[in-house]
XYZ file of N, CA and C in Angstrom:
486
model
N -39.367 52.967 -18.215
C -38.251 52.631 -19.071
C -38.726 52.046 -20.366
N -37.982 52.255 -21.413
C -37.887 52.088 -23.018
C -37.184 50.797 -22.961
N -37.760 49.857 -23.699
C -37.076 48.650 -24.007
C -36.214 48.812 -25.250
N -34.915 48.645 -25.120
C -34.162 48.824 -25.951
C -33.776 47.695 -26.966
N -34.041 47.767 -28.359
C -33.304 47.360 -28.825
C -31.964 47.180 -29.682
N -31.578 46.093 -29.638
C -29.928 45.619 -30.134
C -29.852 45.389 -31.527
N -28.908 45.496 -32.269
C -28.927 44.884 -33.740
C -28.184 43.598 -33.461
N -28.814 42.659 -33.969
C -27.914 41.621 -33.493
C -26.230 41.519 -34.129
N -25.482 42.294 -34.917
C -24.206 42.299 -34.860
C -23.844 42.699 -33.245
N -24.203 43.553 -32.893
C -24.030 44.519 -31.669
C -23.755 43.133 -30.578
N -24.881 42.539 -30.966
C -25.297 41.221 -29.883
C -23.776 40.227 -29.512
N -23.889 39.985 -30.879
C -22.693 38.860 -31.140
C -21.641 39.455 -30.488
N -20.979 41.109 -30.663
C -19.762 41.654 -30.678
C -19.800 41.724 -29.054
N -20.656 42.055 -28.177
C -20.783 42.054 -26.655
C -20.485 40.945 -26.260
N -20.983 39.655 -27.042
C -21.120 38.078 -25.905
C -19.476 37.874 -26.237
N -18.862 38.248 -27.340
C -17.233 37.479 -27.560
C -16.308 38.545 -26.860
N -17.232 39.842 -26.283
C -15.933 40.562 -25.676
C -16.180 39.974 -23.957
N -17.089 39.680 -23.808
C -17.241 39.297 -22.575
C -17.808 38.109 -22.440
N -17.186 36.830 -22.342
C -17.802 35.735 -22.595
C -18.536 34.993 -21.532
N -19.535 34.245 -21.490
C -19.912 33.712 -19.833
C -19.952 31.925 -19.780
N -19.583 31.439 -18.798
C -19.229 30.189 -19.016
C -21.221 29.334 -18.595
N -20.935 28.558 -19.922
C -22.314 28.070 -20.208
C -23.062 27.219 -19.121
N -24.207 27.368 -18.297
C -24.253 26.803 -17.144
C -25.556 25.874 -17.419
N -25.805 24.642 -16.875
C -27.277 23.657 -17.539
C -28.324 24.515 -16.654
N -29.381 24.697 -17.042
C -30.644 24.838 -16.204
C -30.467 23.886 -15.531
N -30.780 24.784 -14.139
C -30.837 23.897 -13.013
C -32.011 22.390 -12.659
N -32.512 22.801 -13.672
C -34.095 21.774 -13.457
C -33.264 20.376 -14.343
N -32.157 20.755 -15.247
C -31.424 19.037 -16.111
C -30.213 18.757 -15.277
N -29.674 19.570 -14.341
C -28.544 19.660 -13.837
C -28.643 18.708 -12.784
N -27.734 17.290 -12.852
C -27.700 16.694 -11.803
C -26.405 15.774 -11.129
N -25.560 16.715 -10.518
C -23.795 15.830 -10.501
C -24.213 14.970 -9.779
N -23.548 13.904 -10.234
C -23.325 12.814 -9.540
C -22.404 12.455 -8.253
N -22.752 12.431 -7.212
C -22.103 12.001 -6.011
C -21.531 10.548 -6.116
N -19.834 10.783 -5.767
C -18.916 9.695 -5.853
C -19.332 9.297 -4.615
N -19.427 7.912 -4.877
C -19.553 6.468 -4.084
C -18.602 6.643 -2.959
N -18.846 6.424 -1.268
C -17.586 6.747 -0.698
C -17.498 5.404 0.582
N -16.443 4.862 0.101
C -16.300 3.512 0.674
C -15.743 3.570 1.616
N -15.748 2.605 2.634
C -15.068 2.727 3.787
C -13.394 2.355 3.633
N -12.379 2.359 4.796
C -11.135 2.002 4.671
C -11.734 0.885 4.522
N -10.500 -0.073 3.587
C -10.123 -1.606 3.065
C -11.077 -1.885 1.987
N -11.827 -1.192 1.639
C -12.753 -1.193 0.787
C -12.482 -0.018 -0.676
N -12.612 0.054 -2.222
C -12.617 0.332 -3.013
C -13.765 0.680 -4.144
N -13.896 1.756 -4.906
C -14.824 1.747 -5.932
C -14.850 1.348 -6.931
N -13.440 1.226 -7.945
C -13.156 0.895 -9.127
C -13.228 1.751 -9.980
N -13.616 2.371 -9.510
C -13.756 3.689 -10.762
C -13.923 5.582 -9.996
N -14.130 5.942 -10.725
C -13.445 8.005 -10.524
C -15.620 7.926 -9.767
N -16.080 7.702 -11.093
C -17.406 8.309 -10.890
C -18.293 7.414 -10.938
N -19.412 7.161 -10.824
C -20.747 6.298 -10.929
C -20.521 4.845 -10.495
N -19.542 4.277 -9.831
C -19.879 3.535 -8.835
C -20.735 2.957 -7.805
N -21.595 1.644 -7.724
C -22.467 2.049 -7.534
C -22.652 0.550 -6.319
N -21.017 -0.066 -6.391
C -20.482 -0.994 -5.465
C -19.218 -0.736 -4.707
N -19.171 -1.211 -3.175
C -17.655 -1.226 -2.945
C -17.001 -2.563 -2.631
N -16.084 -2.447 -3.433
C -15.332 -3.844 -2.945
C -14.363 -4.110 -2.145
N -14.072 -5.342 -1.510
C -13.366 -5.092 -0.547
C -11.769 -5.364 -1.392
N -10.692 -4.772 -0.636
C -9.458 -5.145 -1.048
C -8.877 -6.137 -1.104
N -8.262 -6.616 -1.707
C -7.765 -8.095 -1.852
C -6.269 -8.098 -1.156
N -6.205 -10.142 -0.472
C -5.023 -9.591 0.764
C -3.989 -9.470 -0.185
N -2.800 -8.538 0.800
C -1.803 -8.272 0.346
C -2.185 -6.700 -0.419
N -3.393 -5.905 0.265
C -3.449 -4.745 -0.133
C -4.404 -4.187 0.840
N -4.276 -2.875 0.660
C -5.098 -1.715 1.450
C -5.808 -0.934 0.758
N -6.323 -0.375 1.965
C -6.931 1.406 1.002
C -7.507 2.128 2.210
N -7.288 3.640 2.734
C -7.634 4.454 3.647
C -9.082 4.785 3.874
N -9.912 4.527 2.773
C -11.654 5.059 2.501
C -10.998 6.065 1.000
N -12.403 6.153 1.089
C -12.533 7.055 -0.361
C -11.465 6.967 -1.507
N -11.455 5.300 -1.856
C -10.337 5.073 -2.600
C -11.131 4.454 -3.987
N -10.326 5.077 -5.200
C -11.092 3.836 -5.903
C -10.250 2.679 -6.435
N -8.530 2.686 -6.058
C -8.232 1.494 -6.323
C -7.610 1.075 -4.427
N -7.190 -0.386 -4.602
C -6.245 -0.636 -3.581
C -4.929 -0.617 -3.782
N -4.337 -0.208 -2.454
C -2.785 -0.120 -3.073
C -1.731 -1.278 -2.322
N -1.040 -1.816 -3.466
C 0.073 -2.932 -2.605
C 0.323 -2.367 -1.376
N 0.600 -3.546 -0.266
C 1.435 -3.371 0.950
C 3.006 -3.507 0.475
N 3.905 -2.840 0.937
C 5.540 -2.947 0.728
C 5.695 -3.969 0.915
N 6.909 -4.380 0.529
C 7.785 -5.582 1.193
C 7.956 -5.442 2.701
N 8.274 -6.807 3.234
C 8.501 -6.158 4.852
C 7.170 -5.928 5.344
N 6.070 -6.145 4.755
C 4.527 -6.304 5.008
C 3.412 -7.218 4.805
N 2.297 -7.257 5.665
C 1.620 -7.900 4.771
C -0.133 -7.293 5.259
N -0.987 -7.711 4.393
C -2.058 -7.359 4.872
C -3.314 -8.380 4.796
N -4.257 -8.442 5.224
C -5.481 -9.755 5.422
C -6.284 -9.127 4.222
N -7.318 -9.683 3.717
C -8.126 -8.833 2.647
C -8.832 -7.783 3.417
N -9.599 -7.021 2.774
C -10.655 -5.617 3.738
C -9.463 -4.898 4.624
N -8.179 -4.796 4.226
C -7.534 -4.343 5.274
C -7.542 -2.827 4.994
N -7.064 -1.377 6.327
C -6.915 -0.442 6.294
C -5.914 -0.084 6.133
N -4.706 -1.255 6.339
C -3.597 -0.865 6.824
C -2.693 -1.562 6.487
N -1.414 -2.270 6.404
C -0.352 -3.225 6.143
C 0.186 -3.425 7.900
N 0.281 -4.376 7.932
C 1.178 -4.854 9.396
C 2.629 -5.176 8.947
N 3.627 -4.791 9.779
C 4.968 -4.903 9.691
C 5.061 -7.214 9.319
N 5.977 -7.483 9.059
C 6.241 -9.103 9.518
C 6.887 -8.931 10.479
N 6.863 -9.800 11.591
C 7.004 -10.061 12.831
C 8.715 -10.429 12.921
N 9.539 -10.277 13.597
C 10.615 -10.511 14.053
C 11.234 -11.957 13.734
N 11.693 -12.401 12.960
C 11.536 -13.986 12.737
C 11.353 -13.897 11.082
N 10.474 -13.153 10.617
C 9.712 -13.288 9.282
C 10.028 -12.349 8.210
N 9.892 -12.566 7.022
C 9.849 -11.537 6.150
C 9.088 -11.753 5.130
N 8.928 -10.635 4.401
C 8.106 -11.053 3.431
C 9.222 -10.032 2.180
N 9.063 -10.244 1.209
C 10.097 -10.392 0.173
C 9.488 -9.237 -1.137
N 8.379 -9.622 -1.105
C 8.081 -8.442 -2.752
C 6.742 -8.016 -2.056
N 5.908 -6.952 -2.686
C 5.409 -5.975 -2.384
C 3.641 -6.967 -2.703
N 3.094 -6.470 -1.718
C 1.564 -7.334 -1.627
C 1.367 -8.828 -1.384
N 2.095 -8.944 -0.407
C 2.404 -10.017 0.555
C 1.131 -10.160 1.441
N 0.483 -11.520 1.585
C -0.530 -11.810 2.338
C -0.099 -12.841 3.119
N 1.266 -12.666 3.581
C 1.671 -13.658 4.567
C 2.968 -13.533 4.989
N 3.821 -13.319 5.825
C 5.453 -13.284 6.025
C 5.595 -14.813 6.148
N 7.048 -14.965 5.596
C 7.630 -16.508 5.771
C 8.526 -16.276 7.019
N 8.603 -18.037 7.421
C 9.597 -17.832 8.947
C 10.453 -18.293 8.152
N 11.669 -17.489 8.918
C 13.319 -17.457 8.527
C 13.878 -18.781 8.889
N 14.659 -19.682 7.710
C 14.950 -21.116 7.778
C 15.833 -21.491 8.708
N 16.526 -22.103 9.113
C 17.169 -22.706 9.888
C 18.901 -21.946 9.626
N 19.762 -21.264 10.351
C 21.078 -20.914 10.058
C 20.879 -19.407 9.622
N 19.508 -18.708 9.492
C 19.043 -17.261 9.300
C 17.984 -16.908 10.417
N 18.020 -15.248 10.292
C 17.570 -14.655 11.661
C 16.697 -13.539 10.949
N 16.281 -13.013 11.380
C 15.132 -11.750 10.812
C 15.412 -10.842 12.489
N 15.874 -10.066 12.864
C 16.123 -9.557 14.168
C 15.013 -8.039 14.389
N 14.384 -7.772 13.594
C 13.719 -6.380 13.153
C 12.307 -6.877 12.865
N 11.397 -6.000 12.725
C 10.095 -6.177 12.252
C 10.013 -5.721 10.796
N 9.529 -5.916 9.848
C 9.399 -5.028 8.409
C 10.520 -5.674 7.690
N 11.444 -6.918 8.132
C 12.866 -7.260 7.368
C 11.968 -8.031 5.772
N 12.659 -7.449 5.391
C 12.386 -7.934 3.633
C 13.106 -9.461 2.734
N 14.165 -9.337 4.310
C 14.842 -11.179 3.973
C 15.578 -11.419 5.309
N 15.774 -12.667 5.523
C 16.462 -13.181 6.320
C 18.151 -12.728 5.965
N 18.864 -12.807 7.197
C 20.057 -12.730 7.193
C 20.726 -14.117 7.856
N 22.075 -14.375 7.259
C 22.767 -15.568 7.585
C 23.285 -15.197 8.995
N 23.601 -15.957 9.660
C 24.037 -16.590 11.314
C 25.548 -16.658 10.599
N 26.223 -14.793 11.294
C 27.885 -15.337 11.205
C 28.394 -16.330 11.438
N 29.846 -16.546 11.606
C 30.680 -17.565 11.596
C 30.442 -17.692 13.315
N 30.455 -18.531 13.495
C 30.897 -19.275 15.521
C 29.195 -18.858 16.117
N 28.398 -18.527 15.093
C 26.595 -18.502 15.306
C 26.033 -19.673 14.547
N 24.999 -19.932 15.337
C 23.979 -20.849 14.230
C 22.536 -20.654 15.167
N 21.958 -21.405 13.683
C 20.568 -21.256 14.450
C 19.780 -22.695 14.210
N 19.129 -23.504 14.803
C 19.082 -24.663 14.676
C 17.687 -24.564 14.362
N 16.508 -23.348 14.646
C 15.154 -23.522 14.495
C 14.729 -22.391 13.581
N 13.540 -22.737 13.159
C 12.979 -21.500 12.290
C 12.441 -20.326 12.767
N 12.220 -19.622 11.734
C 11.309 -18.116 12.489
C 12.392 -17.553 13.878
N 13.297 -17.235 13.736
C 14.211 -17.346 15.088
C 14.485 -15.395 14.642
N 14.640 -14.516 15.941
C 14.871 -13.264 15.663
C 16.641 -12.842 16.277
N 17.243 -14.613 15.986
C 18.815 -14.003 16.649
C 19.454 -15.431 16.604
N 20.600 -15.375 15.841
C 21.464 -16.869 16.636
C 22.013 -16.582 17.532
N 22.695 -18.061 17.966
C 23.096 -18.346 18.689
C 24.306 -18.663 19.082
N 25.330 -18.836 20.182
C 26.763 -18.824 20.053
C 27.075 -20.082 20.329
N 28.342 -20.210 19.334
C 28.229 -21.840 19.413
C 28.956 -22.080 21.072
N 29.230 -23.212 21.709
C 29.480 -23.331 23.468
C 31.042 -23.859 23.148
N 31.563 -23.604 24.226
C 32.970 -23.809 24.455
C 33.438 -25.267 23.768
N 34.404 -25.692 23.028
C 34.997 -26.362 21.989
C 34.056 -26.706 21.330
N 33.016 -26.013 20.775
C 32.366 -26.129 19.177
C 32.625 -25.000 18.710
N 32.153 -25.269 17.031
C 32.950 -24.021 16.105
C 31.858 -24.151 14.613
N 31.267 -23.198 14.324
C 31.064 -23.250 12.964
C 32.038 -23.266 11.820
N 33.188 -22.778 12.404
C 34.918 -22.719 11.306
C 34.239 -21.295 10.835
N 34.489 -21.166 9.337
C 33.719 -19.917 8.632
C 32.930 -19.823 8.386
N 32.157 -21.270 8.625
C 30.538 -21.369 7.601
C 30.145 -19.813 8.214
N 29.365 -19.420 7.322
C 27.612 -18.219 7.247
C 26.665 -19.179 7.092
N 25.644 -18.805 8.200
C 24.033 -19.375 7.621
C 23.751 -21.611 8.609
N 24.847 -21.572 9.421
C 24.833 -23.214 10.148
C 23.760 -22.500 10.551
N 22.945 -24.281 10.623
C 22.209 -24.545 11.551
C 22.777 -25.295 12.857
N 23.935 -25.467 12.753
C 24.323 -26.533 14.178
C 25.949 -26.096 14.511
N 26.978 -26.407 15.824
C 28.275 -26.171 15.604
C 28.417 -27.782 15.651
N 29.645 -28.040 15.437
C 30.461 -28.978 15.197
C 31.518 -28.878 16.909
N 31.974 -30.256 17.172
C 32.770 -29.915 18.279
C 34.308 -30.050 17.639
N 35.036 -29.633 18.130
C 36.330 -29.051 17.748
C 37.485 -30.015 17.310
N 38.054 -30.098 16.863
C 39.071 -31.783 16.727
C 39.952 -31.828 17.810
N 40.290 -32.977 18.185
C 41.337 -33.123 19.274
C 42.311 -32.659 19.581
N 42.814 -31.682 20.076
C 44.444 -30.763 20.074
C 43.498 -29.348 19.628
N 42.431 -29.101 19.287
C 42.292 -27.522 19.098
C 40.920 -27.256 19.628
N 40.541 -26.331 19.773
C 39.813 -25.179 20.958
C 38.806 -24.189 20.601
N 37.822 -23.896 21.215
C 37.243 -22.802 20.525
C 36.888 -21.883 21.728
């Protein structure tokens, strides 16, 4: 075979009808492998990471994360966590990246796991203790009247009944 040559117009007019996407010699070519952290743990960044940190409480992360993400309301989480835990029956926790549920005050109930607030103790209920997942009925001639939210009943006045 005859080695052929090209005029270089010829050259130019071939590479723009058929273009090839520019590739590094393999000998400079070197991607970088993303950092891959465990669950509860984070990179901070997309690429060249070169630490993982752990999550801060009141947040998570599955692995291969590079930020952490709030726990919901109705949650909470320890630091390094994988996961968010519901608040316990009694408790809630109120805004989103909660590292602790509060117990429900005295005359409120939390009856559910994940509750985001306490609820008041209808009328002829109360609740006399905290963290409580239910009131209670007030006993034969006591009465809350209409109150929402007693902590205690009252006993009834003389001539009337409950």
């Amino acid at each position: 075979r005859r080695p052929v040559s090209l005029h270089p117009a010829t050259i130019l007019r071939a590479a723009t009808r058929h273009p090839q996407p520019v590739r590094p010699h393999p000998s400079t070519h070197h991607p970088r492998r993303s950092l891959e952290c465990d669950e509860g743990y984070f990179t901070g960044a997309q690429h060249g990471s070169t630490v993982c940190n752990g999550c801060e409480e009141g947040k998570f992360s599955k692995g291969l994360a590079v930020n952490c993400t709030d726990c919901l309301a109705g949650t909470y989480s320890d630091s390094r966590a994988s996961t968010c835990t519901n608040c316990t029956r009694g408790s809630f926790s109120a805004t989103d990246a909660a590292y602790v549920c509060t117990s429900c005050d005295v005359g409120t109930y939390a009856g559910y796991e994940g509750m985001t607030s306490c609820r008041e103790c209808g009328a002829g209920l109360y609740q006399s203790a905290t963290g409580q997942a239910s009131c209670d009925d007030c006993s034969a001639g006591s009465a809350t009247g209409v109150a929402r939210g007693s902590a205690a009943c009252t006993s009834c006045d003389t001539g009337t009944y409950s």
